[in-house]
Amino acid sequence: MDSGGFAVAFILLSLAASSLSERLIRLPLPLYSDALRYRQNDDSFCESWKFLIESNDAGVWYVVPESCVKFVKEYMNGERYRSDSEVIVDYALEYAKTVNISGDGRDAWIFDVDETLLSNLPYYVNHGYGSEIFDEKSFDEWVDLAEAPALPASFRLYTELLQLGFKIFLLTGRSEFQRECTDKNLQYAGFTNYEKLILRGDSDLGKSATLYKSEKRQILKDEGYRVYGSSGDQWSDLFGFATANRSFKLPNPMYYVA
Amino acid sequence: MDSGGFAVAFILLSLAASSLSERLIRLPLPLYSDALRYRQNDDSFCESWKFLIESNDAGVWYVVPESCVKFVKEYMNGERYRSDSEVIVDYALEYAKTVNISGDGRDAWIFDVDETLLSNLPYYVNHGYGSEIFDEKSFDEWVDLAEAPALPASFRLYTELLQLGFKIFLLTGRSEFQRECTDKNLQYAGFTNYEKLILRGDSDLGKSATLYKSEKRQILKDEGYRVYGSSGDQWSDLFGFATANRSFKLPNPMYYVA
C-alpha cells in the first residue's frame, strides 16, 4: 500500500472504529475500503473477472471488457488455457475409468462442439477475442469453412473414452443447416466414430441453450442411455435438467451462451 | 520445449502424421502429447487445479493436494482472494440495484455463513490450509470461540443490501447446537439486522448440503419470499432446487462441501 492508501485507510479506520472498534481492530484481512484500487490494475481485475465469468457469477455477458482483451489474448494463446484444459481432462478420465462399462452400448458421454471439441480461436483472433459483439454472419462463414482445429485436451479425452467403451454424443447449439460442414470439420479434426451429432432443429429455434440441451439429454436418458459425463465450455452445456452424473466445465473467457 | 521434449514430440508427430497428417500439421495449438510436462510445475498445475475445483469439475474432493498448499496459502493471504471477492461483490451489487424492491418485505437475499460472511482463515492457518482431513472436533471448538472475522467484501454487500431494502437470510450448514455462538460471532463481526439464521435441525442431519439448503430455500419461496440473490463459497450453497434468480459463487480453495 502506498502512503496515500495508508492515509485513506487510516482515516476510514478511525471513522469506523468509533462504532465497530473491536471488529475492525481484530480483522486479520486488510480493510475493504481500499478495494477499488484493484480495479486500477488491469491484470488483477482481469484475473478476478475470469473467476467471475467462469463461475457464472456474472450471469449473461456480451463482450470481453476492453481492459481485459490483452489478458484474454494471452490466456487463450498461452500455456494456461492448455494447462487448465489438460488438468480437467485428467480428472475427467480418472472419473471415466471408475465407470463400470456395461457392454450394452448405453454408457454415454456428451460433448459440446464449439470451444469444447473444436477451437474457433482462429476466428476470434480476427474478431477481438470476444471484445466485439457476436456477428452471426461472419461466424457462420467461418463455420462453413470447416477448418476449426481440435482442442488437444478434448481430443485426448474423446479418444480414450471411445477406447474405454463409451458411446459419444455431440450436442451443439449449431443448427441443422450446418450439419454437413460441422460433420466435415469434426472428421477433419479427428473426431470420428461418434454415435450421433445433435443440432438445433426447427422446433429448437428460440429456446435457450440450457433448455434445448436439457431436452436432448432427457431424450437420451429416456432411450436408456446412462449419461455418465458431459463436457462443455458453457454452463448451458451442463446445467438444467437430465444432467450428467459428472460435468466438466472447460474454460472460455471469450463469450457466453445463455 | 527442451530438446528431449522436441524429440518426443517429433516422434509422436511422425507416428500420428501417417494417419492424421492434415489435422496435426494444421493445428495452431501445440501438440497435446507434451501436456504432462505442465504437472511438473507446481504453480501451473495449482492454477489449473484452482480452476478445476472452483468450476466443480473435480466433484467431491477431500484435501488440498500437497503440492498446492503453498499456492493456497499465498492465494488466501494475498491480494487475489480479496480481489476476486470484491469483483464478485461489485457484480452482485450491480445486479441488486436493478431489482425493483417491492416494499412488502418479501425481497430476499440468502447468505451462507462460513467462508461467505465469516472467514475461518485463522483456523485454517493452523490446519494446513485444507491439506489436513477435516477434523470436526477442533473445528467445532474454533466455532465455539465466536471469533471468526468478517469477510470484507461480503460485509460490504451485506450492508448495502440492507440499505437497498432486502431481507437477509443466513443459511448455514452449522447445526442448531451452534446457534448461540454463531449468532454471537455474527454480531461481533458486524452482521446485524438479518431476518433469520437457519441452521441444521435434527431432521436435517445426514442430508447433503445441496438438499438441505434447497429445502430451506423452498420453504422461503413457499412463504412468499422472492429470492433474488444467493451468495456462497460452495456450489451446494447455490444449486439444487428453488435456486435464487442469481447466484454468486465466492472462492474457496481450502475445502469442499457436498
Coordinates of C-alpha atoms in Angstrom, one line a residue:
Chain A
M1 CA 0.0 0.0 0.0
D2 CA 1.4 3.4 -0.9
S3 CA 1.4 6.2 1.7
G4 CA -1.8 7.8 0.2
G5 CA -3.5 4.4 0.6
F6 CA -2.3 4.2 4.2
A7 CA -3.7 7.7 4.9
V8 CA -7.1 6.9 3.4
A9 CA -7.2 3.6 5.2
F10 CA -6.3 5.3 8.4
I11 CA -9.0 7.9 8.2
L12 CA -11.6 5.3 7.3
L13 CA -10.4 3.1 10.1
S14 CA -10.6 5.9 12.6
L15 CA -14.1 6.8 11.5
A16 CA -15.3 3.2 11.5
A17 CA -13.5 2.4 14.7
S18 CA -15.8 4.6 16.8
S19 CA -18.7 2.3 16.2
L20 CA -17.1 -1.1 15.4
S21 CA -13.8 -0.9 17.0
E22 CA -13.5 -4.5 18.1
R23 CA -14.4 -5.9 14.8
L24 CA -12.1 -3.7 12.7
I25 CA -9.1 -3.9 15.0
R26 CA -9.3 -7.7 15.0
L27 CA -9.7 -8.1 11.3
P28 CA -6.8 -10.2 10.0
L29 CA -7.6 -9.2 6.5
P30 CA -6.9 -5.8 5.1
L31 CA -9.7 -3.3 5.1
Y32 CA -12.2 -3.5 2.3
S33 CA -12.2 0.3 1.9
D34 CA -9.2 0.2 -0.5
A35 CA -10.8 -2.5 -2.6
L36 CA -11.4 -0.1 -5.5
R37 CA -7.7 0.2 -6.0
Y38 CA -7.6 -3.3 -7.5
R39 CA -9.7 -2.2 -10.5
Q40 CA -7.0 0.3 -11.4
N41 CA -4.7 -2.7 -12.2
D42 CA -5.9 -4.4 -15.3
D43 CA -4.2 -7.8 -14.7
S44 CA -5.6 -8.1 -11.2
F45 CA -9.1 -7.1 -12.3
C46 CA -9.0 -9.4 -15.3
E47 CA -7.9 -12.3 -13.2
S48 CA -10.9 -11.8 -10.9
W49 CA -13.1 -11.1 -13.9
K50 CA -12.1 -14.5 -15.3
F51 CA -13.0 -16.2 -12.0
L52 CA -16.3 -14.3 -12.1
I53 CA -17.4 -15.4 -15.6
E54 CA -16.1 -18.9 -15.2
S55 CA -18.2 -19.4 -12.0
N56 CA -21.2 -18.0 -13.8
D57 CA -21.3 -15.1 -11.2
A58 CA -21.6 -12.6 -14.0
G59 CA -24.7 -14.1 -15.4
V60 CA -25.3 -13.2 -19.0
W61 CA -22.5 -11.1 -20.5
Y62 CA -21.9 -9.9 -24.1
V63 CA -18.4 -8.8 -24.6
V64 CA -15.0 -9.1 -23.0
P65 CA -14.2 -5.8 -21.2
E66 CA -11.9 -3.6 -23.2
S67 CA -9.4 -3.6 -20.4
C68 CA -9.2 -7.4 -20.5
V69 CA -8.7 -8.1 -24.2
K70 CA -4.9 -8.4 -23.8
F71 CA -5.4 -10.7 -20.8
V72 CA -7.8 -12.9 -22.8
K73 CA -5.5 -12.9 -25.8
E74 CA -2.5 -14.0 -23.6
Y75 CA -4.6 -16.6 -21.8
M76 CA -6.0 -18.2 -25.0
N77 CA -2.7 -18.3 -26.8
G78 CA -0.6 -19.2 -23.8
E79 CA 0.1 -22.2 -21.6
R80 CA -2.7 -21.5 -19.1
Y81 CA -5.6 -22.3 -21.4
R82 CA -3.8 -25.6 -22.4
S83 CA -2.9 -26.4 -18.8
D84 CA -6.4 -25.8 -17.5
S85 CA -7.9 -28.0 -20.2
E86 CA -5.4 -30.8 -19.7
V87 CA -5.9 -30.9 -15.9
I88 CA -9.7 -31.0 -16.4
V89 CA -9.3 -33.9 -18.8
D90 CA -7.0 -35.7 -16.4
Y91 CA -9.8 -35.5 -13.8
A92 CA -12.5 -36.5 -16.3
L93 CA -10.5 -39.5 -17.4
E94 CA -9.8 -40.5 -13.8
Y95 CA -13.6 -40.5 -13.2
A96 CA -14.4 -42.2 -16.5
K97 CA -12.1 -45.1 -15.6
T98 CA -14.2 -45.7 -12.4
V99 CA -17.3 -46.3 -14.5
N100 CA -18.3 -49.9 -14.9
I101 CA -18.9 -50.1 -18.6
S102 CA -21.9 -52.4 -19.0
G103 CA -21.4 -53.7 -22.6
D104 CA -25.0 -53.0 -23.6
G105 CA -23.9 -49.9 -25.5
R106 CA -25.8 -47.5 -23.3
D107 CA -22.9 -45.9 -21.4
A108 CA -22.8 -42.4 -22.8
W109 CA -20.7 -39.2 -22.7
I110 CA -21.8 -35.9 -24.2
F111 CA -19.6 -33.3 -25.7
D112 CA -20.4 -29.8 -26.8
V113 CA -18.7 -28.8 -30.1
D114 CA -17.5 -25.2 -30.2
E115 CA -14.7 -24.4 -27.7
T116 CA -15.1 -28.0 -26.4
L117 CA -14.1 -30.3 -29.3
L118 CA -13.3 -27.7 -31.9
S119 CA -11.4 -24.4 -31.3
N120 CA -12.7 -21.3 -33.0
L121 CA -9.6 -19.4 -31.9
P122 CA -8.5 -18.7 -35.5
Y123 CA -11.9 -16.9 -35.9
Y124 CA -11.6 -15.0 -32.6
V125 CA -8.1 -13.9 -33.3
N126 CA -9.6 -11.8 -36.1
H127 CA -12.6 -10.7 -34.0
G128 CA -11.1 -9.1 -30.9
Y129 CA -11.0 -12.2 -28.7
G130 CA -14.7 -11.7 -27.8
S131 CA -14.5 -8.0 -27.4
E132 CA -16.7 -7.4 -30.4
I133 CA -20.4 -8.1 -30.3
F134 CA -21.1 -11.5 -31.8
D135 CA -21.6 -11.4 -35.5
E136 CA -23.6 -14.4 -36.7
K137 CA -22.9 -13.8 -40.4
S138 CA -19.2 -13.8 -40.2
F139 CA -19.1 -16.6 -37.7
D140 CA -21.4 -18.8 -39.9
E141 CA -19.0 -18.1 -42.8
W142 CA -16.1 -19.4 -40.6
V143 CA -18.1 -22.5 -39.6
D144 CA -18.8 -23.1 -43.2
L145 CA -15.1 -23.4 -43.9
A146 CA -14.9 -26.4 -41.6
E147 CA -11.4 -25.6 -40.6
A148 CA -11.6 -25.3 -36.9
P149 CA -8.8 -27.4 -35.2
A150 CA -9.3 -29.9 -32.4
L151 CA -8.8 -28.8 -28.9
P152 CA -5.8 -31.1 -27.9
A153 CA -7.0 -31.9 -24.4
S154 CA -10.5 -32.8 -25.6
F155 CA -9.1 -34.9 -28.4
R156 CA -7.2 -36.9 -25.8
L157 CA -10.4 -37.4 -23.7
Y158 CA -12.5 -38.2 -26.7
T159 CA -10.1 -40.9 -27.9
E160 CA -9.7 -42.5 -24.5
L161 CA -13.4 -42.5 -23.8
L162 CA -14.0 -44.4 -27.1
Q163 CA -11.4 -46.9 -26.1
L164 CA -13.0 -47.4 -22.7
G165 CA -16.3 -48.2 -24.5
F166 CA -18.3 -45.1 -24.1
K167 CA -20.8 -44.0 -26.7
I168 CA -20.2 -40.5 -27.6
F169 CA -22.9 -37.9 -28.4
L170 CA -22.2 -34.5 -29.7
L171 CA -24.7 -31.9 -28.6
T172 CA -24.2 -28.5 -30.2
G173 CA -26.0 -25.2 -30.4
R174 CA -25.3 -25.1 -34.2
S175 CA -28.3 -25.6 -36.4
E176 CA -29.3 -28.4 -38.7
F177 CA -28.3 -26.4 -41.8
Q178 CA -24.8 -26.6 -40.5
R179 CA -24.7 -30.4 -40.2
E180 CA -22.6 -31.0 -43.3
C181 CA -19.9 -28.6 -42.6
T182 CA -19.9 -29.5 -38.9
D183 CA -19.5 -33.2 -39.6
K184 CA -16.8 -32.4 -42.2
N185 CA -14.9 -30.3 -39.7
L186 CA -15.2 -33.0 -37.0
Q187 CA -13.9 -35.7 -39.3
Y188 CA -11.1 -33.4 -40.4
A189 CA -10.1 -32.7 -36.8
G190 CA -10.1 -36.4 -35.9
F191 CA -13.4 -36.7 -34.1
T192 CA -14.7 -39.9 -35.7
N193 CA -16.9 -42.8 -34.6
Y194 CA -19.3 -40.7 -32.6
E195 CA -22.8 -42.1 -32.0
K196 CA -24.8 -39.1 -33.0
L197 CA -24.4 -35.4 -33.8
I198 CA -27.4 -33.5 -32.4
L199 CA -28.0 -30.0 -33.8
R200 CA -30.9 -27.5 -33.3
G201 CA -33.8 -28.4 -35.4
D202 CA -36.7 -26.1 -36.4
S203 CA -38.6 -26.9 -33.1
D204 CA -35.5 -25.9 -31.1
L205 CA -35.1 -22.4 -32.5
G206 CA -35.6 -19.7 -29.9
K207 CA -35.1 -22.0 -27.0
S208 CA -32.3 -21.1 -24.5
A209 CA -29.3 -23.4 -24.8
T210 CA -29.9 -24.7 -21.3
L211 CA -33.5 -25.8 -22.2
Y212 CA -32.6 -27.2 -25.6
K213 CA -29.7 -29.2 -24.3
S214 CA -31.6 -30.4 -21.3
E215 CA -34.4 -31.7 -23.5
K216 CA -32.0 -33.5 -25.7
R217 CA -30.3 -35.1 -22.7
Q218 CA -33.7 -36.1 -21.4
I219 CA -34.4 -37.9 -24.7
L220 CA -31.1 -39.8 -24.4
K221 CA -32.0 -40.8 -20.9
D222 CA -35.5 -41.9 -22.0
E223 CA -33.8 -44.1 -24.6
G224 CA -32.0 -45.9 -21.9
Y225 CA -28.6 -44.1 -22.1
R226 CA -26.7 -43.6 -18.8
V227 CA -25.1 -40.2 -19.2
Y228 CA -22.0 -40.5 -17.1
G229 CA -20.2 -37.4 -18.2
S230 CA -20.7 -34.2 -20.0
S231 CA -18.0 -31.8 -21.3
G232 CA -18.7 -28.2 -22.3
D233 CA -17.3 -24.7 -22.2
Q234 CA -20.6 -23.2 -21.2
W235 CA -22.7 -23.7 -18.1
S236 CA -25.7 -24.0 -20.5
D237 CA -24.0 -27.2 -21.8
L238 CA -24.0 -28.7 -18.4
F239 CA -26.9 -27.5 -16.2
G240 CA -30.7 -27.5 -16.4
F241 CA -32.3 -30.9 -16.1
A242 CA -31.4 -34.5 -17.1
T243 CA -27.8 -33.5 -16.2
A244 CA -24.9 -35.9 -16.4
N245 CA -23.5 -37.7 -13.3
R246 CA -20.5 -35.5 -13.6
S247 CA -20.0 -32.3 -15.6
F248 CA -16.7 -30.9 -16.8
K249 CA -16.7 -27.2 -17.4
L250 CA -13.9 -26.1 -19.8
P251 CA -12.6 -22.6 -19.8
N252 CA -13.9 -20.0 -22.2
P253 CA -13.3 -16.3 -21.4
M254 CA -14.3 -15.2 -25.0
Y255 CA -18.0 -15.5 -25.0
Y256 CA -21.1 -16.6 -23.1
V257 CA -24.1 -18.6 -24.3
A258 CA -27.2 -18.5 -22.2
Chain B
M1 CA 10.3 -27.0 -25.0
D2 CA 13.6 -28.6 -24.2
S3 CA 15.4 -30.8 -26.7
G4 CA 14.1 -34.0 -25.1
G5 CA 10.6 -32.6 -25.4
F6 CA 11.2 -31.8 -29.0
A7 CA 12.4 -35.3 -29.7
V8 CA 9.4 -36.9 -28.1
A9 CA 7.0 -34.5 -29.8
F10 CA 8.7 -35.2 -33.1
I11 CA 8.4 -39.0 -32.8
L12 CA 4.8 -38.7 -31.8
L13 CA 4.1 -36.3 -34.6
S14 CA 5.7 -38.6 -37.1
L15 CA 3.7 -41.6 -35.9
A16 CA 0.5 -39.7 -35.8
A17 CA 1.2 -38.0 -39.1
S18 CA 0.9 -41.1 -41.1
S19 CA -2.8 -41.4 -40.4
L20 CA -3.8 -37.8 -39.5
S21 CA -1.3 -35.7 -41.3
E22 CA -3.6 -32.9 -42.3
R23 CA -5.1 -32.4 -38.9
L24 CA -1.8 -32.4 -37.0
I25 CA 0.0 -30.2 -39.4
R26 CA -2.7 -27.6 -39.3
L27 CA -3.1 -27.5 -35.6
P28 CA -2.4 -24.0 -34.4
L29 CA -2.1 -25.1 -30.8
P30 CA 0.9 -27.0 -29.6
L31 CA 0.6 -30.8 -29.5
Y32 CA -1.2 -32.4 -26.6
S33 CA 1.4 -35.0 -26.3
D34 CA 3.6 -32.9 -24.1
A35 CA 0.8 -32.0 -21.8
L36 CA 2.2 -34.0 -18.9
R37 CA 5.0 -31.5 -18.6
Y38 CA 2.7 -29.0 -17.0
R39 CA 2.2 -31.1 -14.0
Q40 CA 5.9 -30.9 -13.2
N41 CA 5.5 -27.3 -12.5
D42 CA 3.5 -26.8 -9.2
D43 CA 2.4 -23.2 -9.8
S44 CA 1.0 -24.0 -13.3
F45 CA -0.7 -27.2 -12.0
C46 CA -2.2 -25.4 -8.9
E47 CA -3.5 -22.6 -11.0
S48 CA -5.4 -25.2 -13.2
W49 CA -6.4 -27.2 -10.1
K50 CA -8.0 -24.0 -8.7
F51 CA -10.0 -23.6 -11.9
L52 CA -11.0 -27.2 -11.7
I53 CA -12.3 -27.1 -8.1
E54 CA -13.9 -23.7 -8.4
S55 CA -15.8 -24.9 -11.5
N56 CA -16.9 -28.1 -9.6
D57 CA -15.1 -30.2 -12.3
A58 CA -13.4 -32.1 -9.6
G59 CA -16.6 -33.2 -7.9
V60 CA -16.1 -34.2 -4.3
W61 CA -12.6 -33.7 -3.0
Y62 CA -11.2 -34.0 0.5
V63 CA -7.9 -32.3 0.8
V64 CA -5.8 -29.7 -1.0
P65 CA -3.0 -31.6 -2.9
E66 CA 0.3 -31.4 -1.0
S67 CA 1.9 -29.7 -4.0
C68 CA -0.6 -26.9 -3.8
V69 CA -0.6 -26.0 -0.1
K70 CA 1.9 -23.1 -0.7
F71 CA -0.3 -21.9 -3.6
V72 CA -3.4 -21.9 -1.5
K73 CA -1.7 -20.2 1.4
E74 CA -0.5 -17.4 -0.9
Y75 CA -3.9 -17.1 -2.5
M76 CA -5.8 -16.9 0.8
N77 CA -3.4 -14.4 2.4
G78 CA -2.7 -12.4 -0.7
E79 CA -4.4 -9.9 -2.9
R80 CA -6.1 -12.3 -5.3
Y81 CA -8.6 -13.7 -2.7
R82 CA -9.6 -10.2 -1.8
S83 CA -9.7 -9.0 -5.4
D84 CA -11.8 -12.0 -6.5
S85 CA -14.3 -11.4 -3.7
E86 CA -14.5 -7.7 -4.3
V87 CA -15.1 -8.0 -8.0
I88 CA -17.9 -10.6 -7.4
V89 CA -19.5 -8.2 -4.9
D90 CA -19.3 -5.4 -7.4
Y91 CA -21.3 -7.5 -9.9
A92 CA -23.7 -8.7 -7.2
L93 CA -24.4 -5.1 -6.2
E94 CA -24.8 -4.0 -9.8
Y95 CA -27.5 -6.7 -10.1
A96 CA -29.1 -6.0 -6.8
K97 CA -29.6 -2.4 -7.8
T98 CA -31.6 -3.5 -10.8
V99 CA -34.1 -5.3 -8.5
N100 CA -37.4 -3.4 -8.0
I101 CA -37.8 -3.5 -4.3
S102 CA -41.5 -4.0 -3.7
G103 CA -41.8 -2.7 -0.1
D104 CA -43.8 -5.7 1.0
G105 CA -40.8 -7.1 2.9
R106 CA -40.5 -10.2 0.7
D107 CA -37.4 -9.3 -1.4
A108 CA -34.8 -11.7 -0.1
W109 CA -31.1 -12.4 -0.4
I110 CA -29.5 -15.5 1.1
F111 CA -26.0 -15.8 2.5
D112 CA -24.1 -18.8 3.6
V113 CA -22.0 -18.2 6.7
D114 CA -18.6 -20.0 6.7
E115 CA -16.2 -18.5 4.1
T116 CA -19.0 -16.3 2.9
L117 CA -19.8 -13.9 5.7
L118 CA -17.3 -15.2 8.3
S119 CA -13.7 -16.2 7.5
N120 CA -12.3 -19.3 9.2
L121 CA -8.9 -18.5 7.8
P122 CA -7.4 -18.1 11.4
Y123 CA -8.4 -21.7 11.9
Y124 CA -7.1 -23.0 8.6
V125 CA -3.8 -21.2 9.1
N126 CA -3.2 -23.7 11.9
H127 CA -4.6 -26.6 10.0
G128 CA -2.6 -26.7 6.8
Y129 CA -4.9 -24.6 4.7
G130 CA -7.2 -27.5 3.9
S131 CA -4.4 -30.0 3.4
E132 CA -5.5 -31.9 6.5
I133 CA -8.6 -34.1 6.6
F134 CA -11.4 -32.1 8.2
D135 CA -11.4 -32.6 12.0
E136 CA -14.9 -31.8 13.3
K137 CA -13.9 -31.6 16.9
S138 CA -11.2 -29.0 16.6
F139 CA -13.3 -27.0 14.1
D140 CA -16.3 -27.0 16.4
E141 CA -14.0 -25.7 19.2
W142 CA -13.0 -22.9 16.9
V143 CA -16.6 -22.1 16.0
D144 CA -17.4 -22.0 19.7
L145 CA -14.9 -19.2 20.2
A146 CA -17.1 -17.0 18.0
E147 CA -14.0 -15.1 16.8
A148 CA -14.2 -15.5 13.0
P149 CA -13.7 -12.2 11.3
A150 CA -16.0 -10.8 8.6
L151 CA -15.0 -11.2 5.0
P152 CA -14.6 -7.6 3.9
A153 CA -16.2 -7.9 0.5
S154 CA -19.3 -9.8 1.9
F155 CA -19.6 -7.2 4.7
R156 CA -19.9 -4.5 2.0
L157 CA -22.5 -6.5 0.1
Y158 CA -24.5 -7.3 3.3
T159 CA -24.6 -3.7 4.4
E160 CA -25.6 -2.3 1.0
L161 CA -28.3 -4.9 0.5
L162 CA -29.9 -4.0 3.8
Q163 CA -29.8 -0.3 2.8
L164 CA -31.4 -1.2 -0.5
G165 CA -34.3 -2.9 1.4
F166 CA -33.5 -6.6 1.0
K167 CA -34.4 -9.1 3.8
I168 CA -31.4 -11.1 4.6
F169 CA -31.5 -14.8 5.4
L170 CA -28.5 -16.7 6.6
L171 CA -28.5 -20.4 5.6
T172 CA -25.6 -22.4 7.1
G173 CA -24.6 -26.0 7.4
R174 CA -23.8 -25.4 11.1
S175 CA -26.1 -27.2 13.5
E176 CA -28.7 -25.8 15.9
F177 CA -26.5 -26.5 18.9
Q178 CA -24.2 -23.9 17.4
R179 CA -26.9 -21.2 17.2
E180 CA -25.7 -19.2 20.2
C181 CA -22.0 -19.0 19.3
T182 CA -22.8 -18.4 15.6
D183 CA -25.2 -15.5 16.4
K184 CA -22.6 -14.1 18.8
N185 CA -19.9 -14.3 16.1
L186 CA -22.1 -12.7 13.5
Q187 CA -23.0 -9.8 15.8
Y188 CA -19.4 -9.4 16.7
A189 CA -18.3 -9.3 13.1
G190 CA -21.0 -6.7 12.3
F191 CA -23.6 -8.8 10.6
T192 CA -26.7 -7.5 12.4
N193 CA -30.3 -7.0 11.4
Y194 CA -30.7 -10.2 9.5
E195 CA -34.2 -11.7 9.2
K196 CA -33.4 -15.2 10.2
L197 CA -30.5 -17.6 10.9
I198 CA -31.3 -21.0 9.6
L199 CA -29.2 -23.9 10.9
R200 CA -29.4 -27.7 10.5
G201 CA -32.1 -29.1 12.8
D202 CA -32.5 -32.8 13.9
S203 CA -34.5 -33.6 10.8
D204 CA -31.7 -32.2 8.5
L205 CA -28.9 -34.3 9.9
G206 CA -27.5 -36.7 7.3
K207 CA -28.9 -34.7 4.3
S208 CA -26.5 -33.4 1.7
A209 CA -25.9 -29.7 1.9
T210 CA -27.4 -29.3 -1.5
L211 CA -30.7 -31.0 -0.4
Y212 CA -30.9 -29.3 3.0
K213 CA -30.3 -25.8 1.5
S214 CA -32.7 -26.4 -1.4
E215 CA -35.4 -27.5 1.0
K216 CA -34.9 -24.4 3.2
R217 CA -35.0 -22.1 0.1
Q218 CA -38.2 -23.9 -1.0
I219 CA -39.8 -23.0 2.4
L220 CA -38.8 -19.4 2.0
K221 CA -40.3 -19.3 -1.5
D222 CA -43.5 -21.0 -0.2
E223 CA -43.7 -18.3 2.4
G224 CA -43.8 -15.7 -0.4
Y225 CA -40.2 -14.6 -0.4
R226 CA -38.6 -13.7 -3.8
V227 CA -35.1 -15.0 -3.5
Y228 CA -33.3 -12.6 -5.9
G229 CA -29.7 -13.5 -4.9
S230 CA -27.7 -16.1 -3.1
S231 CA -24.1 -15.9 -2.0
G232 CA -21.9 -18.8 -1.0
D233 CA -18.5 -20.3 -1.4
Q234 CA -19.8 -23.8 -2.2
W235 CA -21.8 -25.0 -5.1
S236 CA -24.0 -26.8 -2.6
D237 CA -25.0 -23.3 -1.3
L238 CA -26.3 -22.3 -4.7
F239 CA -27.6 -25.3 -6.7
G240 CA -30.2 -27.9 -6.3
F241 CA -33.8 -26.7 -6.5
A242 CA -35.6 -23.5 -5.5
T243 CA -32.5 -21.7 -6.6
A244 CA -32.1 -17.9 -6.4
N245 CA -32.6 -15.7 -9.5
R246 CA -28.8 -15.1 -9.5
S247 CA -26.1 -17.0 -7.6
F248 CA -22.7 -15.7 -6.6
K249 CA -20.0 -18.3 -6.0
L250 CA -17.2 -17.0 -3.8
P251 CA -13.8 -18.5 -3.9
N252 CA -12.7 -21.3 -1.5
P253 CA -9.8 -23.4 -2.4
M254 CA -9.5 -24.9 1.1
Y255 CA -12.4 -27.3 1.3
Y256 CA -15.4 -28.8 -0.4
V257 CA -18.9 -29.4 1.0
A258 CA -21.1 -31.8 -1.0

